[in-house]
């Protein structure tokens, strides 16, 4: 029996959201989306694709400028880092929630882990691994952790600015 790793490291690859046709339904403007990830194979690329579709539906993609493209890429990178951290340090993610309000996009990854993520300090750019929360801290307006009652599990959230 083969075992698959449920959360491979982010590779920046995966199916894109390109190929839109005029026969598609109108964009979904729902301000919040949830992706159930318990037992999902390939949680990182699955989460990126899910988020990419939300960005497309909300008008962030296709990008109309370099600033819009950079904002969308930042969101996808932060999703990758948060989900990867849940895979590596918290026995896998349970759920990804992507929501938007005004000019802020919020990402939330829920897991059963007891640890508390934090940027590695001092940050060493040449050292492999351990850059996830440093990247999140640098790209986001704010981020934090909300613990579940009872001490088991948490939600790591991050907020990014919408493109101007």
PDB file of C-alpha atoms in Angstrom:
ATOM      1  CA  UNK A   1       0.000   0.000   0.000  1.00  0.00           C
ATOM      2  CA  UNK A   2       1.437   3.349  -0.959  1.00  0.00           C
ATOM      3  CA  UNK A   3       1.198   6.365   1.243  1.00  0.00           C
ATOM      4  CA  UNK A   4       0.792   9.818  -0.218  1.00  0.00           C
ATOM      5  CA  UNK A   5       2.003  12.866   1.565  1.00  0.00           C
ATOM      6  CA  UNK A   6      -1.082  15.053   2.062  1.00  0.00           C
ATOM      7  CA  UNK A   7       0.791  18.355   2.013  1.00  0.00           C
ATOM      8  CA  UNK A   8       3.681  18.616  -0.413  1.00  0.00           C
ATOM      9  CA  UNK A   9       5.858  21.716  -0.172  1.00  0.00           C
ATOM     10  CA  UNK A  10       4.765  24.624  -2.363  1.00  0.00           C
ATOM     11  CA  UNK A  11       6.221  24.511  -5.830  1.00  0.00           C
ATOM     12  CA  UNK A  12       4.549  27.481  -7.447  1.00  0.00           C
ATOM     13  CA  UNK A  13       3.055  25.104 -10.001  1.00  0.00           C
ATOM     14  CA  UNK A  14      -0.385  23.702 -10.517  1.00  0.00           C
ATOM     15  CA  UNK A  15      -3.310  24.185 -12.799  1.00  0.00           C
ATOM     16  CA  UNK A  16      -4.078  27.816 -13.448  1.00  0.00           C
ATOM     17  CA  UNK A  17      -7.308  29.663 -13.846  1.00  0.00           C
ATOM     18  CA  UNK A  18      -6.593  30.574 -17.438  1.00  0.00           C
ATOM     19  CA  UNK A  19      -8.851  29.589 -20.295  1.00  0.00           C
ATOM     20  CA  UNK A  20     -11.917  31.670 -19.432  1.00  0.00           C
ATOM     21  CA  UNK A  21     -14.565  31.733 -22.127  1.00  0.00           C
ATOM     22  CA  UNK A  22     -17.529  33.949 -22.733  1.00  0.00           C
ATOM     23  CA  UNK A  23     -19.835  30.974 -21.990  1.00  0.00           C
ATOM     24  CA  UNK A  24     -18.897  31.086 -18.288  1.00  0.00           C
ATOM     25  CA  UNK A  25     -21.453  32.249 -15.735  1.00  0.00           C
ATOM     26  CA  UNK A  26     -21.098  35.760 -14.279  1.00  0.00           C
ATOM     27  CA  UNK A  27     -18.459  36.189 -11.551  1.00  0.00           C
ATOM     28  CA  UNK A  28     -19.352  35.077  -8.039  1.00  0.00           C
ATOM     29  CA  UNK A  29     -19.139  38.060  -5.691  1.00  0.00           C
ATOM     30  CA  UNK A  30     -19.627  36.027  -2.487  1.00  0.00           C
ATOM     31  CA  UNK A  31     -17.339  37.731   0.050  1.00  0.00           C
ATOM     32  CA  UNK A  32     -16.230  34.524   1.785  1.00  0.00           C
ATOM     33  CA  UNK A  33     -15.212  31.026   0.674  1.00  0.00           C
ATOM     34  CA  UNK A  34     -14.235  27.880   2.585  1.00  0.00           C
ATOM     35  CA  UNK A  35     -12.224  24.879   1.442  1.00  0.00           C
ATOM     36  CA  UNK A  36     -12.352  21.705   3.543  1.00  0.00           C
ATOM     37  CA  UNK A  37      -8.828  20.212   3.623  1.00  0.00           C
ATOM     38  CA  UNK A  38      -9.010  17.258   6.051  1.00  0.00           C
ATOM     39  CA  UNK A  39      -7.454  14.294   4.264  1.00  0.00           C
ATOM     40  CA  UNK A  40      -6.977  16.249   1.030  1.00  0.00           C
ATOM     41  CA  UNK A  41      -4.086  15.116  -1.110  1.00  0.00           C
ATOM     42  CA  UNK A  42      -1.946  18.016  -2.342  1.00  0.00           C
ATOM     43  CA  UNK A  43      -3.368  20.565   0.099  1.00  0.00           C
ATOM     44  CA  UNK A  44      -0.957  23.329  -0.949  1.00  0.00           C
ATOM     45  CA  UNK A  45      -1.660  23.336  -4.696  1.00  0.00           C
ATOM     46  CA  UNK A  46      -5.348  22.690  -4.009  1.00  0.00           C
ATOM     47  CA  UNK A  47      -5.439  25.746  -1.721  1.00  0.00           C
ATOM     48  CA  UNK A  48      -3.615  27.887  -4.268  1.00  0.00           C
ATOM     49  CA  UNK A  49      -6.028  26.875  -7.031  1.00  0.00           C
ATOM     50  CA  UNK A  50      -9.030  27.524  -4.776  1.00  0.00           C
ATOM     51  CA  UNK A  51      -7.692  30.972  -3.861  1.00  0.00           C
ATOM     52  CA  UNK A  52      -6.744  31.754  -7.470  1.00  0.00           C
ATOM     53  CA  UNK A  53     -10.343  31.025  -8.510  1.00  0.00           C
ATOM     54  CA  UNK A  54     -11.694  33.311  -5.770  1.00  0.00           C
ATOM     55  CA  UNK A  55      -9.332  36.090  -6.926  1.00  0.00           C
ATOM     56  CA  UNK A  56     -10.508  35.574 -10.489  1.00  0.00           C
ATOM     57  CA  UNK A  57     -14.179  35.681  -9.435  1.00  0.00           C
ATOM     58  CA  UNK A  58     -13.585  38.810  -7.354  1.00  0.00           C
ATOM     59  CA  UNK A  59     -11.872  40.674 -10.201  1.00  0.00           C
ATOM     60  CA  UNK A  60      -8.262  40.536  -8.946  1.00  0.00           C
ATOM     61  CA  UNK A  61      -7.380  38.245 -11.863  1.00  0.00           C
ATOM     62  CA  UNK A  62      -6.623  38.498 -14.652  1.00  0.00           C
ATOM     63  CA  UNK A  63      -4.399  41.295 -13.456  1.00  0.00           C
ATOM     64  CA  UNK A  64      -4.875  44.622 -15.202  1.00  0.00           C
ATOM     65  CA  UNK A  65      -1.514  46.013 -14.085  1.00  0.00           C
ATOM     66  CA  UNK A  66       1.789  45.002 -12.564  1.00  0.00           C
ATOM     67  CA  UNK A  67       0.521  46.138  -9.132  1.00  0.00           C
ATOM     68  CA  UNK A  68      -2.576  43.959  -9.434  1.00  0.00           C
ATOM     69  CA  UNK A  69      -0.463  40.992 -10.545  1.00  0.00           C
ATOM     70  CA  UNK A  70       1.935  41.494  -7.615  1.00  0.00           C
ATOM     71  CA  UNK A  71      -0.976  41.697  -5.141  1.00  0.00           C
ATOM     72  CA  UNK A  72      -2.467  38.437  -6.459  1.00  0.00           C
ATOM     73  CA  UNK A  73       0.932  36.711  -6.368  1.00  0.00           C
ATOM     74  CA  UNK A  74       1.432  37.863  -2.765  1.00  0.00           C
ATOM     75  CA  UNK A  75      -1.933  36.356  -1.785  1.00  0.00           C
ATOM     76  CA  UNK A  76      -1.064  33.031  -3.430  1.00  0.00           C
ATOM     77  CA  UNK A  77       2.355  32.969  -1.758  1.00  0.00           C
ATOM     78  CA  UNK A  78       0.862  33.644   1.686  1.00  0.00           C
ATOM     79  CA  UNK A  79      -1.725  30.877   1.148  1.00  0.00           C
ATOM     80  CA  UNK A  80       1.121  28.506   0.249  1.00  0.00           C
ATOM     81  CA  UNK A  81       3.104  29.444   3.344  1.00  0.00           C
ATOM     82  CA  UNK A  82       0.176  29.167   5.772  1.00  0.00           C
ATOM     83  CA  UNK A  83      -0.990  25.811   4.427  1.00  0.00           C
ATOM     84  CA  UNK A  84       2.571  24.472   4.264  1.00  0.00           C
ATOM     85  CA  UNK A  85       3.127  25.437   7.900  1.00  0.00           C
ATOM     86  CA  UNK A  86      -0.051  23.576   8.879  1.00  0.00           C
ATOM     87  CA  UNK A  87       1.224  20.545   6.939  1.00  0.00           C
ATOM     88  CA  UNK A  88       4.693  20.588   8.462  1.00  0.00           C
ATOM     89  CA  UNK A  89       3.980  21.661  12.027  1.00  0.00           C
ATOM     90  CA  UNK A  90       0.336  20.895  12.823  1.00  0.00           C
ATOM     91  CA  UNK A  91      -0.601  17.501  11.311  1.00  0.00           C
ATOM     92  CA  UNK A  92      -2.205  19.155   8.303  1.00  0.00           C
ATOM     93  CA  UNK A  93      -4.762  21.870   7.702  1.00  0.00           C
ATOM     94  CA  UNK A  94      -8.464  21.403   8.377  1.00  0.00           C
ATOM     95  CA  UNK A  95      -9.846  24.353   6.435  1.00  0.00           C
ATOM     96  CA  UNK A  96      -8.872  27.377   4.374  1.00  0.00           C
ATOM     97  CA  UNK A  97     -11.124  30.408   4.480  1.00  0.00           C
ATOM     98  CA  UNK A  98     -10.685  33.283   2.039  1.00  0.00           C
ATOM     99  CA  UNK A  99     -12.760  36.400   2.604  1.00  0.00           C
ATOM    100  CA  UNK A 100     -12.807  39.993   1.502  1.00  0.00           C
ATOM    101  CA  UNK A 101     -14.135  43.182   2.987  1.00  0.00           C
ATOM    102  CA  UNK A 102     -13.545  46.491   1.273  1.00  0.00           C
ATOM    103  CA  UNK A 103      -9.865  46.794   0.501  1.00  0.00           C
ATOM    104  CA  UNK A 104      -8.692  43.858   2.658  1.00  0.00           C
ATOM    105  CA  UNK A 105      -8.431  40.172   1.833  1.00  0.00           C
ATOM    106  CA  UNK A 106      -8.264  37.796   4.819  1.00  0.00           C
ATOM    107  CA  UNK A 107      -6.808  34.296   4.722  1.00  0.00           C
ATOM    108  CA  UNK A 108      -7.438  31.825   7.561  1.00  0.00           C
ATOM    109  CA  UNK A 109      -5.982  28.331   7.915  1.00  0.00           C
ATOM    110  CA  UNK A 110      -7.406  26.166  10.699  1.00  0.00           C
ATOM    111  CA  UNK A 111      -5.510  23.151  12.069  1.00  0.00           C
ATOM    112  CA  UNK A 112      -5.314  20.931  15.157  1.00  0.00           C
ATOM    113  CA  UNK A 113      -1.786  21.950  16.098  1.00  0.00           C
ATOM    114  CA  UNK A 114      -0.795  23.220  19.503  1.00  0.00           C
ATOM    115  CA  UNK A 115       2.275  25.188  18.437  1.00  0.00           C
ATOM    116  CA  UNK A 116       2.399  28.894  17.785  1.00  0.00           C
ATOM    117  CA  UNK A 117       3.855  30.039  14.472  1.00  0.00           C
ATOM    118  CA  UNK A 118       6.378  32.842  14.573  1.00  0.00           C
ATOM    119  CA  UNK A 119       8.945  34.310  12.208  1.00  0.00           C
ATOM    120  CA  UNK A 120      12.369  32.761  12.669  1.00  0.00           C
ATOM    121  CA  UNK A 121      14.645  35.269  14.343  1.00  0.00           C
ATOM    122  CA  UNK A 122      17.184  36.243  13.510  1.00  0.00           C
ATOM    123  CA  UNK A 123      16.107  35.780   9.906  1.00  0.00           C
ATOM    124  CA  UNK A 124      18.911  34.406   7.765  1.00  0.00           C
ATOM    125  CA  UNK A 125      18.166  34.818   4.076  1.00  0.00           C
ATOM    126  CA  UNK A 126      20.705  32.186   2.979  1.00  0.00           C
ATOM    127  CA  UNK A 127      19.496  29.501   5.372  1.00  0.00           C
ATOM    128  CA  UNK A 128      17.151  26.954   3.750  1.00  0.00           C
ATOM    129  CA  UNK A 129      13.656  26.546   5.201  1.00  0.00           C
ATOM    130  CA  UNK A 130      11.958  28.410   8.002  1.00  0.00           C
ATOM    131  CA  UNK A 131      11.054  31.518   5.995  1.00  0.00           C
ATOM    132  CA  UNK A 132       7.271  31.017   5.916  1.00  0.00           C
ATOM    133  CA  UNK A 133       6.154  33.279   8.731  1.00  0.00           C
ATOM    134  CA  UNK A 134       8.852  35.820   7.904  1.00  0.00           C
ATOM    135  CA  UNK A 135       7.352  36.028   4.403  1.00  0.00           C
ATOM    136  CA  UNK A 136       3.843  36.298   5.853  1.00  0.00           C
ATOM    137  CA  UNK A 137       4.956  39.071   8.202  1.00  0.00           C
ATOM    138  CA  UNK A 138       6.602  41.008   5.359  1.00  0.00           C
ATOM    139  CA  UNK A 139       3.733  40.728   2.858  1.00  0.00           C
ATOM    140  CA  UNK A 140       0.710  41.191   5.114  1.00  0.00           C
ATOM    141  CA  UNK A 141      -0.927  44.171   6.745  1.00  0.00           C
ATOM    142  CA  UNK A 142      -1.337  42.036   9.872  1.00  0.00           C
ATOM    143  CA  UNK A 143      -1.467  38.397  10.954  1.00  0.00           C
ATOM    144  CA  UNK A 144      -2.140  36.434  14.096  1.00  0.00           C
ATOM    145  CA  UNK A 145      -3.318  33.259  15.774  1.00  0.00           C
ATOM    146  CA  UNK A 146      -6.684  32.494  17.363  1.00  0.00           C
ATOM    147  CA  UNK A 147      -6.687  29.468  19.679  1.00  0.00           C
ATOM    148  CA  UNK A 148      -9.651  27.159  19.994  1.00  0.00           C
ATOM    149  CA  UNK A 149     -11.314  26.747  23.353  1.00  0.00           C
ATOM    150  CA  UNK A 150      -9.675  23.819  25.122  1.00  0.00           C
ATOM    151  CA  UNK A 151      -6.210  24.573  23.765  1.00  0.00           C
ATOM    152  CA  UNK A 152      -6.188  22.083  20.873  1.00  0.00           C
ATOM    153  CA  UNK A 153      -6.181  23.654  17.455  1.00  0.00           C
ATOM    154  CA  UNK A 154      -5.925  27.154  16.118  1.00  0.00           C
ATOM    155  CA  UNK A 155      -6.601  29.431  13.203  1.00  0.00           C
ATOM    156  CA  UNK A 156      -3.685  31.332  11.703  1.00  0.00           C
ATOM    157  CA  UNK A 157      -4.956  34.394   9.853  1.00  0.00           C
ATOM    158  CA  UNK A 158      -3.353  36.984   7.619  1.00  0.00           C
ATOM    159  CA  UNK A 159      -4.689  40.128   5.980  1.00  0.00           C
ATOM    160  CA  UNK A 160      -3.448  41.649   2.728  1.00  0.00           C
ATOM    161  CA  UNK A 161      -4.354  44.885   1.020  1.00  0.00           C
ATOM    162  CA  UNK A 162      -6.394  44.780  -2.178  1.00  0.00           C
ATOM    163  CA  UNK A 163      -4.632  46.200  -5.222  1.00  0.00           C
ATOM    164  CA  UNK A 164      -5.166  49.932  -5.655  1.00  0.00           C
TER     165      UNK A 164
END
